XYZ file of C-alpha atoms in Angstrom:
417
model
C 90.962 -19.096 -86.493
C 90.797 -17.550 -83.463
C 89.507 -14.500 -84.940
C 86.873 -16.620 -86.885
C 85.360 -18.134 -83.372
C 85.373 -14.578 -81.836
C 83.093 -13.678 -84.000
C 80.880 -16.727 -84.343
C 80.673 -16.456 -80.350
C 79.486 -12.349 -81.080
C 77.042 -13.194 -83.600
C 75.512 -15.940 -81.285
C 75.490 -13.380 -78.622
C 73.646 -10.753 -80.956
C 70.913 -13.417 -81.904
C 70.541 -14.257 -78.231
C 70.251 -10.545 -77.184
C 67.741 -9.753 -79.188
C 65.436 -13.145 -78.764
C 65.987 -12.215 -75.235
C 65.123 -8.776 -75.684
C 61.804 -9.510 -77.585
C 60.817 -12.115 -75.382
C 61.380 -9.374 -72.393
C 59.383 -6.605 -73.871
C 56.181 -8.613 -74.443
C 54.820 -7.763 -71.223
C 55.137 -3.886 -71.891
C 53.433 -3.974 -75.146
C 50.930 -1.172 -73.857
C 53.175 1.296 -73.661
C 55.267 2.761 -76.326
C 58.365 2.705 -74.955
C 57.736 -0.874 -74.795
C 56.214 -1.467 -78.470
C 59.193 0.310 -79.846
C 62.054 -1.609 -77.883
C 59.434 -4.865 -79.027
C 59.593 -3.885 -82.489
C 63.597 -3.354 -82.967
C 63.970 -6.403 -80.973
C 61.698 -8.478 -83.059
C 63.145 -6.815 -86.307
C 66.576 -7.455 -85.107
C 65.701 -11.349 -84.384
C 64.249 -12.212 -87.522
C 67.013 -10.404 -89.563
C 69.638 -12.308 -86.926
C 67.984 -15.663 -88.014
C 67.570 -14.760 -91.658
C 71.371 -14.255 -92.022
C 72.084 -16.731 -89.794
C 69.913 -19.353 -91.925
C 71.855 -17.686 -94.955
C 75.045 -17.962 -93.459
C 74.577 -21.327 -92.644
C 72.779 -22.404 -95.846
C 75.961 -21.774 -98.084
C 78.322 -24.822 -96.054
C 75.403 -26.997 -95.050
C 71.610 -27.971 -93.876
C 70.153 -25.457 -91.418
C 70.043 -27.703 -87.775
C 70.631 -30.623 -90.239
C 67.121 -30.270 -91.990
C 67.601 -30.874 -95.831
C 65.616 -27.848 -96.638
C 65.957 -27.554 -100.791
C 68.408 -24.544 -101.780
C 70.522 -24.712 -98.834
C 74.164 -26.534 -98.344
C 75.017 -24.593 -101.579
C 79.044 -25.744 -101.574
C 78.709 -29.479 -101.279
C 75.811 -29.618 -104.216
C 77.706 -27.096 -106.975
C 81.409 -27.965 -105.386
C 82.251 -29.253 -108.888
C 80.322 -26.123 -110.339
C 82.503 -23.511 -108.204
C 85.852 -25.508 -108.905
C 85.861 -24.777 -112.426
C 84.274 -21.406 -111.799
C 87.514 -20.962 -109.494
C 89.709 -22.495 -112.056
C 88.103 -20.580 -114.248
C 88.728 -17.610 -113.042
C 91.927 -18.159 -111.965
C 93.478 -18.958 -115.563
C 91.309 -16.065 -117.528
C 90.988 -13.441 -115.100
C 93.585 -13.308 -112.252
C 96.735 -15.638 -113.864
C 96.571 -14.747 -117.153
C 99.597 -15.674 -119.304
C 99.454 -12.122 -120.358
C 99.341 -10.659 -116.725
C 102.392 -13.436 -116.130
C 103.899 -12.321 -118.568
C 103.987 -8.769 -117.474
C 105.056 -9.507 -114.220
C 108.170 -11.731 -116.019
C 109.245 -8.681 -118.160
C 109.511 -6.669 -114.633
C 111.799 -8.960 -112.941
C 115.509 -8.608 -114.259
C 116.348 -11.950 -113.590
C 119.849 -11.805 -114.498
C 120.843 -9.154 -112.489
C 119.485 -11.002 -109.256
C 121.021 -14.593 -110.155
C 124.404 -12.990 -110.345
C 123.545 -11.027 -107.189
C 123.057 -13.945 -105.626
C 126.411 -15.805 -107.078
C 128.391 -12.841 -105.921
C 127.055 -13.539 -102.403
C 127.747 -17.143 -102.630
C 131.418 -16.716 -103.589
C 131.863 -15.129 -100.291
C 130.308 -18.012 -97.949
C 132.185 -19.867 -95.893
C 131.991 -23.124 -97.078
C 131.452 -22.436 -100.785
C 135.272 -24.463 -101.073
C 134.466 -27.232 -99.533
C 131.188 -27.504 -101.643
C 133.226 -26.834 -104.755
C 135.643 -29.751 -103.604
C 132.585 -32.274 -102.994
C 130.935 -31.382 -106.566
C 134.671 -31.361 -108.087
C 135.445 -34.792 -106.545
C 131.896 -36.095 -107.186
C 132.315 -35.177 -110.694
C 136.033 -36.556 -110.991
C 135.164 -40.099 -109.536
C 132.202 -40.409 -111.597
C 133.511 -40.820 -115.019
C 133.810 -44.240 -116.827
C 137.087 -44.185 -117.574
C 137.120 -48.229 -119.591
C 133.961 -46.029 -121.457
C 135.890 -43.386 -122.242
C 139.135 -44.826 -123.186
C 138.053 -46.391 -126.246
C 136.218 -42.875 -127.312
C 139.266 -41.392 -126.998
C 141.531 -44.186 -128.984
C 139.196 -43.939 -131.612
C 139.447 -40.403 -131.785
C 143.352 -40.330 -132.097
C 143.634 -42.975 -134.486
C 141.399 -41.409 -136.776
C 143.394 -37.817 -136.376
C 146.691 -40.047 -136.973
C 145.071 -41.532 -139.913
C 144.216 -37.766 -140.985
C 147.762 -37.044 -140.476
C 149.853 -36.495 -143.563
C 153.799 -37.577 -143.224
C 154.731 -34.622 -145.700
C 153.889 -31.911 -143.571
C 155.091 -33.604 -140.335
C 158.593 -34.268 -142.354
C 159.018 -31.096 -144.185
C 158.204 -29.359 -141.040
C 160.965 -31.551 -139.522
C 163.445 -30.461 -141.509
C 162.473 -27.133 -141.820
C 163.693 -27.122 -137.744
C 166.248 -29.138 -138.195
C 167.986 -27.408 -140.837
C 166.903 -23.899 -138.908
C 168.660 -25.431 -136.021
C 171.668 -26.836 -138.120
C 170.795 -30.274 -136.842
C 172.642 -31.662 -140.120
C 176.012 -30.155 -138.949
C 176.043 -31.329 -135.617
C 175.054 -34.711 -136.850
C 177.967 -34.463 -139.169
C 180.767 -33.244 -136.283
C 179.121 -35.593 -134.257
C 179.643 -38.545 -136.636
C 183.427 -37.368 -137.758
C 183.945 -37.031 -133.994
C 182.817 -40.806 -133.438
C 184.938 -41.946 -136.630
C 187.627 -40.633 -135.743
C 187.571 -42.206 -132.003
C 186.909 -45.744 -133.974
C 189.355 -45.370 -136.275
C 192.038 -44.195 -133.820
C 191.993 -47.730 -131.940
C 194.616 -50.428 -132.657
C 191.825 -52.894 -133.300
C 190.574 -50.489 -136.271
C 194.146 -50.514 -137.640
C 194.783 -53.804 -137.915
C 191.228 -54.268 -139.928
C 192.030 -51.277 -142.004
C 195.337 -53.428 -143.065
C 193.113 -57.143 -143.131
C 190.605 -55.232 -146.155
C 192.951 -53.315 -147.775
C 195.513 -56.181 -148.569
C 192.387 -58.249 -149.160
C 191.183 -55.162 -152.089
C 194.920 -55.489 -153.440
C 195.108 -59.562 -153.158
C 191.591 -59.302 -155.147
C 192.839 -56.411 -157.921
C 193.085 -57.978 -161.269
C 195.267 -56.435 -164.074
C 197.205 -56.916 -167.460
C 200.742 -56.187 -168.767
C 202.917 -53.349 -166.602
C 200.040 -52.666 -164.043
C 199.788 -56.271 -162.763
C 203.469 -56.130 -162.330
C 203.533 -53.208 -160.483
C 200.923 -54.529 -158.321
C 202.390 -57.636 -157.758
C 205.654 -56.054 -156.633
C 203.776 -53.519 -154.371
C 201.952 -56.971 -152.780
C 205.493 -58.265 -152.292
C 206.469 -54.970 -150.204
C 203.522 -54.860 -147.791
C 201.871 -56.516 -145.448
C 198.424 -56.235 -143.882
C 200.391 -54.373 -140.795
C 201.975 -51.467 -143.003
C 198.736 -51.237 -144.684
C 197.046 -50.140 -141.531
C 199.978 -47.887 -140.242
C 199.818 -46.279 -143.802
C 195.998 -46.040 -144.246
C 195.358 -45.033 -140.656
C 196.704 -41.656 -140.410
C 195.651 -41.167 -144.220
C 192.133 -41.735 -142.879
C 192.217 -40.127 -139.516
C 193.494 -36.464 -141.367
C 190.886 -36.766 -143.607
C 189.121 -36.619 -141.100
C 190.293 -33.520 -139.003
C 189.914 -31.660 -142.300
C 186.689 -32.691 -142.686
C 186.227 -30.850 -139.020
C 187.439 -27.666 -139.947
C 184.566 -25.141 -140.518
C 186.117 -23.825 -144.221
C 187.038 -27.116 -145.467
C 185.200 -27.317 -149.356
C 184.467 -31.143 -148.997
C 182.544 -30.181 -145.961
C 180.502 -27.461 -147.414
C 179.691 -29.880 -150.348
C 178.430 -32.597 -147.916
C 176.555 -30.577 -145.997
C 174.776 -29.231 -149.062
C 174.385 -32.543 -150.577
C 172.579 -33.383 -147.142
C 170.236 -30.672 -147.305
C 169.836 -31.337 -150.606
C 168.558 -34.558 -150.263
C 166.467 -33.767 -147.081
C 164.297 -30.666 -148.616
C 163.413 -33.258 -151.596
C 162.440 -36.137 -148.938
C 158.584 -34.668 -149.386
C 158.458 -34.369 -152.812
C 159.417 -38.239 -153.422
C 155.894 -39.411 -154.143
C 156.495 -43.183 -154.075
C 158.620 -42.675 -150.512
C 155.920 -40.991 -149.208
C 153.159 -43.209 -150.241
C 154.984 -46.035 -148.620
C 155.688 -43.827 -145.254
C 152.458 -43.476 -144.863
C 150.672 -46.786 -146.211
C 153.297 -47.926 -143.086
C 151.997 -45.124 -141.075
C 148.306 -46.355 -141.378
C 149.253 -50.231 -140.537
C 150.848 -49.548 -137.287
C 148.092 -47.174 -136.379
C 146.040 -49.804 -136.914
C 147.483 -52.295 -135.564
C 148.053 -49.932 -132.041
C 145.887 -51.393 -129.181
C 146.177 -48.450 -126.666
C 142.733 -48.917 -124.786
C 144.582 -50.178 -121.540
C 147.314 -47.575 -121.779
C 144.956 -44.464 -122.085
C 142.941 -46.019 -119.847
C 145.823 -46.209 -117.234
C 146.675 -42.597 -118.193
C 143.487 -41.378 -117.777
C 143.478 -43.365 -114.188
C 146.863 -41.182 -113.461
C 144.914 -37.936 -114.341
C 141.989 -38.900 -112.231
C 143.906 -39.249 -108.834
C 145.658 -36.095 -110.208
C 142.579 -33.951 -110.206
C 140.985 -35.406 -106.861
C 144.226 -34.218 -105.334
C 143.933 -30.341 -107.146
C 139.748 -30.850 -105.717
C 140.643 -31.316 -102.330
C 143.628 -28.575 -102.228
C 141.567 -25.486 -101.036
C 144.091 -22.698 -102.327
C 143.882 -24.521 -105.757
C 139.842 -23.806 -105.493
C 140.408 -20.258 -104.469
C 142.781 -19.150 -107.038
C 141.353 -20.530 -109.888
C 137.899 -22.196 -109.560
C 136.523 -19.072 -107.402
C 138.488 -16.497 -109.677
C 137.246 -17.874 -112.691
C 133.452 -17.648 -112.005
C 134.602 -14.000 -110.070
C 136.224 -13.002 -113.027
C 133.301 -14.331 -115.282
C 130.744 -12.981 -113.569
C 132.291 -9.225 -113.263
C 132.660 -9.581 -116.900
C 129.195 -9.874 -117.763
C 128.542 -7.373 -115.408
C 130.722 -5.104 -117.371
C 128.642 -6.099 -120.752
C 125.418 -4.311 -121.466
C 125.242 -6.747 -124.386
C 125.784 -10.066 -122.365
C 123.648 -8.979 -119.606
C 120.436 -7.949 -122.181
C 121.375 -11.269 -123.912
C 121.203 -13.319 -120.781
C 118.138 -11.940 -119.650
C 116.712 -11.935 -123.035
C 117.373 -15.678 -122.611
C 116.166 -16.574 -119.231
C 113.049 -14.521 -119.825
C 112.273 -16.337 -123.169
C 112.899 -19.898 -121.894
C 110.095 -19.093 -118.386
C 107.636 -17.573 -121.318
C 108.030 -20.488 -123.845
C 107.709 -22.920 -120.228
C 105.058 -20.990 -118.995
C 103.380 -21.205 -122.304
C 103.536 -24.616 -121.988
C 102.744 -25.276 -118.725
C 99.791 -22.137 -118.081
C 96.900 -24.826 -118.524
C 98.488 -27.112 -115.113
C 97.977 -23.805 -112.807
C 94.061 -24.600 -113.315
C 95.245 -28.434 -113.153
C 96.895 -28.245 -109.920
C 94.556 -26.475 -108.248
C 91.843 -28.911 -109.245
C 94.158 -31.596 -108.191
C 94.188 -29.899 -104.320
C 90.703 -29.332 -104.163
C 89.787 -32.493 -104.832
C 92.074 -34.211 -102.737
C 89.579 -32.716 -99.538
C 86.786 -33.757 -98.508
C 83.479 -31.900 -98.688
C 83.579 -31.623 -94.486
C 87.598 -30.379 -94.810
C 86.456 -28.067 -97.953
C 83.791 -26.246 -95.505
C 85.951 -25.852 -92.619
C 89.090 -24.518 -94.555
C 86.542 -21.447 -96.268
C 84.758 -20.912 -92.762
C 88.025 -20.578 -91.024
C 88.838 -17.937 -93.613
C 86.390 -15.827 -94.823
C 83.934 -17.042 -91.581
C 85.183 -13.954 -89.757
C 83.096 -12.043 -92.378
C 79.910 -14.312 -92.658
C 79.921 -14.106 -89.156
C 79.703 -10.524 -88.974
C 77.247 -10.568 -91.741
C 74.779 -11.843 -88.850
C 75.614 -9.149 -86.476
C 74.950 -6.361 -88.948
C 71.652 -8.332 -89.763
C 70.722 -8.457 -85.946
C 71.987 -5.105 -85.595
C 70.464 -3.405 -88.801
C 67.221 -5.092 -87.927
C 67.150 -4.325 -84.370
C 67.237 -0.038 -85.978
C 64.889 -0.803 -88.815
C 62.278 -2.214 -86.415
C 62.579 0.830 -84.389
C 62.024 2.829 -87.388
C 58.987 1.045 -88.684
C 56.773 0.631 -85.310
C 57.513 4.719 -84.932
C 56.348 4.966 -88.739
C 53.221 2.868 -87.249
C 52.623 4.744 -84.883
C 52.687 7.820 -86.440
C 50.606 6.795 -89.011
């Protein structure tokens, strides 16, 4: 601006010099130095005015007189916006010239430039923690629980009980669950039937099986006579022991009875899948008490748990720094690593700024358009003299100037001639 006065002060100077000058020189018009300083003077005066009337012409009236072809930029301002608009989208911002200038840029390369730098600031943690936190607290979790209970019913639902169980006892067996369930069971029997309370029972049912045996001819007597010679008290100090080293050969690791159980256990468990009607009814039972499982307020009091969980990890810092920050650091130097990933990225970021710019080429000419119009004629003049006026101003020096020489030139061709 200040440039733009200095030389709007020069070319008034100019004009005045040489209105002065010709004014001056009128008095020596006999002689020749005087005709020829006249006749530069007066050549340089009209030319000063001519440009200056030009000048002045293209922004408004000349000394407000509404002379026809002058204030050019107020009468065709719509005419020179689209011109400018014009010019702007089919000439100087083409999409293909954008374009061009896209393909140059490796966009990729400077985004993870710039992430590399970031990882390094100061308070990239704490602005982890805030988004972390920020992220955390803002989830629904009464929205989400039932999402989530629909989700697991319908996966329970999926669920077949023949896999589960055959995979069950697949383990089991593997981990000889059935013969520690069997020492484990002999172990408790035999602590039951040990006690003095388990005796005397023994003795109450087995006189009650003899009291209740029925029988002809020699065998009733026999029984009878047997009844006679016991009581429920020998019974149990008979059947006791009987029972109890039963038992401890049961416990023994070679005993055949034991091998035959066991197998008859395994037996029965490897065939547990293949029992269609047992399986049906598993899972028809399966199904109900899914369905009749209301766990909305329990997930949602897990997922409540987890919450205050994870705002505790987002506010630990060394949490942040040895796996949030090494992630993306390990990430990023990955891609770096990749030709592949890095052309595919780019390829990416490039063709989503082409396809926008394809759609959005037409609202460079828009917003400009938009600006313009937003000034008034008075602001529109002032903003292009305070620019280019530097130059127009100038123009009326050199017009002064080039005159001022061209007169000289012509009264010396007069004179001559």
């Amino acid at each position: 601006m200040k440039n733009g006065k200095k030389s709007n002060y020069l070319a008034k100077i100019s004009l005045g010099v040489m209105g002065a000058g010709f004014l001056i020189t009128i008095p020596f018009q006999e002689t020749f130095m005087g005709r020829l300083l006249q006749g530069g003077f007066e050549a340089g005066l009209v030319g000063g005015l001519a440009d200056w009337f030009a000048v002045t012409a293209l922004f408004r009236h000349p000394l407000g007189i509404p002379i026809p072809h002058t204030a050019l930029l107020p009468k065709n301002r719509d005419r020179m916006i689209k011109a400018l608009i014009s010019m702007l989208e089919k000439d100087w911002l083409t999409k293909e010239s954008i374009i061009e200038k896209i393909k140059q840029i490796q966009f990729a390369d400077k985004l993870l430039q710039i992430a590399e730098k970031e990882l390094s600031a100061a308070n990239l943690k704490r602005r982890i923690s805030s988004i972390l936190k920020e992220i955390i607290s803002f989830a629904n979790l009464e929205k989400i629980a039932p999402s989530i209970e629909k989700e697991v019913k319908e996966y329970l639902h999926a669920l077949k009980v023949e896999k589960i169980l055959q995979s069950t006892i697949t383990l089991a067996l593997n981990e000889k669950l059935d013969e520690k369930t069997l020492n484990y069971s002999l172990t408790e029997i035999e602590k039951w039937i040990s006690k003095e309370e388990t005796k005397q029972k023994i003795g109450v049912i087995a006189k009650q099986l003899l009291d209740n045996i029925e029988a002809e001819g020699f065998l009733k007597l026999a029984i009878s006579s047997f009844r006679n010679l016991v009581n429920e008290e020998k019974l149990g100090n008979m059947l006791q022991p009987f029972i109890l080293k039963r038992i401890t050969l049961l416990q023994r690791e070679d005993n055949p009875y034991r091998h035959l159980i066991l197998s008859r256990i395994r037996e029965e468990l490897e065939g547990l899948p293949d029992k269609e009607e047992l399986m049906v009814e598993i899972n028809n039972w399966k199904n109900t008490q899914v369905n009749n499982w209301s766990s909305i307020d329990q997930i949602t009091e897990i997922l409540k748990q987890l919450q205050k969980k994870l705002i505790v990890l987002a506010e630990d810092e060394e949490f942040i720094e040895r796996y949030i920050i090494s992630f993306i650091r390990s990430f990023i130097n990955n891609i770096l690593e990749t030709p592949k990933k890095m052309e595919s990225i780019e390829n990416w970021i490039q063709n989503q700024i082409i396809y926008y710019l394809d759609k959005n080429h037409s609202k460079i000419g828009v917003l400009v358009k938009e600006n313009l119009e937003k000034l008034d004629n008075e602001t529109l003049i002032n903003m292009m003299e305070n620019n280019i006026g530097k130059d127009l101003q100038w123009i009326r020096v050199n017009g002064a100037v080039c005159g001022f020489f061209i007169g000289i030139i012509l009264t010396i061709l007069k004179t001559i001639l």
